[in-house]
XYZ file of C-alpha atoms in Angstrom:
104
model
C 245.606 96.150 86.727
C 246.101 92.961 84.771
C 243.675 90.079 84.812
C 244.670 86.411 85.035
C 245.349 86.312 81.280
C 247.884 89.130 81.492
C 245.656 91.677 79.808
C 244.144 94.886 81.039
C 240.468 94.420 81.804
C 239.489 96.867 79.084
C 241.561 94.858 76.536
C 239.302 91.807 76.862
C 236.790 91.363 74.073
C 233.132 90.747 74.786
C 233.567 87.233 73.416
C 236.360 86.532 75.901
C 234.298 87.978 78.750
C 231.328 85.772 77.840
C 233.598 82.705 77.613
C 235.062 83.448 81.045
C 231.558 83.860 82.510
C 230.400 80.615 80.911
C 233.397 78.711 82.280
C 232.853 80.230 85.725
C 229.306 78.860 85.689
C 230.091 75.523 84.016
C 232.554 74.272 86.637
C 230.267 74.463 89.713
C 227.294 73.399 87.596
C 229.157 70.269 86.528
C 230.040 69.548 90.169
C 226.398 70.025 91.199
C 225.124 67.705 88.469
C 227.758 65.069 89.206
C 226.915 65.161 92.921
C 223.169 65.046 92.279
C 223.451 62.106 89.876
C 225.513 60.091 92.360
C 223.199 60.919 95.271
C 220.284 59.477 93.295
C 222.298 56.396 92.305
C 223.363 55.741 95.897
C 219.831 56.299 97.183
C 218.562 53.666 94.750
C 221.408 51.351 95.812
C 220.717 51.575 99.577
C 217.859 49.023 99.699
C 220.105 46.467 97.957
C 223.249 47.431 99.856
C 225.095 44.987 102.097
C 224.641 45.752 105.784
C 228.439 45.758 106.050
C 228.774 48.870 103.875
C 225.474 50.681 104.358
C 227.075 53.292 106.613
C 229.710 53.951 103.941
C 227.001 54.506 101.335
C 225.100 56.847 103.669
C 228.229 58.848 104.476
C 228.878 59.143 100.744
C 225.405 60.585 100.269
C 225.974 63.111 103.079
C 229.270 64.215 101.533
C 227.742 64.512 98.069
C 224.851 66.546 99.489
C 227.351 68.984 100.965
C 229.166 69.113 97.666
C 225.942 69.845 95.780
C 224.948 72.626 98.194
C 228.396 74.239 97.977
C 228.353 74.027 94.180
C 224.867 75.576 94.152
C 226.130 78.555 96.133
C 228.932 79.054 93.619
C 226.483 78.761 90.725
C 224.398 81.551 92.282
C 227.434 83.859 92.404
C 227.707 83.471 88.637
C 224.148 84.701 88.040
C 222.463 81.741 86.323
C 219.200 82.054 84.418
C 215.927 81.939 86.326
C 215.109 78.585 84.702
C 218.431 77.035 85.729
C 218.065 78.359 89.274
C 214.581 76.845 89.585
C 215.799 73.509 88.213
C 218.676 73.393 90.699
C 216.406 74.410 93.582
C 214.035 71.541 92.725
C 216.976 69.133 92.717
C 218.155 70.560 96.060
C 214.733 69.814 97.553
C 215.017 66.225 96.320
C 218.525 66.017 97.803
C 217.255 67.344 101.148
C 214.493 64.722 101.176
C 216.955 61.922 100.449
C 219.394 63.119 103.088
C 216.754 63.639 105.764
C 215.560 60.076 105.150
C 219.007 58.789 106.135
C 218.870 60.314 109.604
C 215.697 58.552 110.720
């Protein structure tokens, strides 16, 4: 069987394997961090937000929360370090708190 690079699996060097694993983790991690950052920004913006667009801002937060949770699941598949997992779980708790505050 050939992998996506056209090589047999046993022809891939350890360096290439580690690079592939890193890239597989980096993509969902970047999505998680981007989503998290924008959730926090929007949450800080809500008190100053025009009443005409507040629902748009809240919907954006809900969508970004879903994006962050999906990215977290993909990160877990790629076996992150214990420290990274704990950091992301703490951020997920903050995301959950922000999102639950929107539904009140």
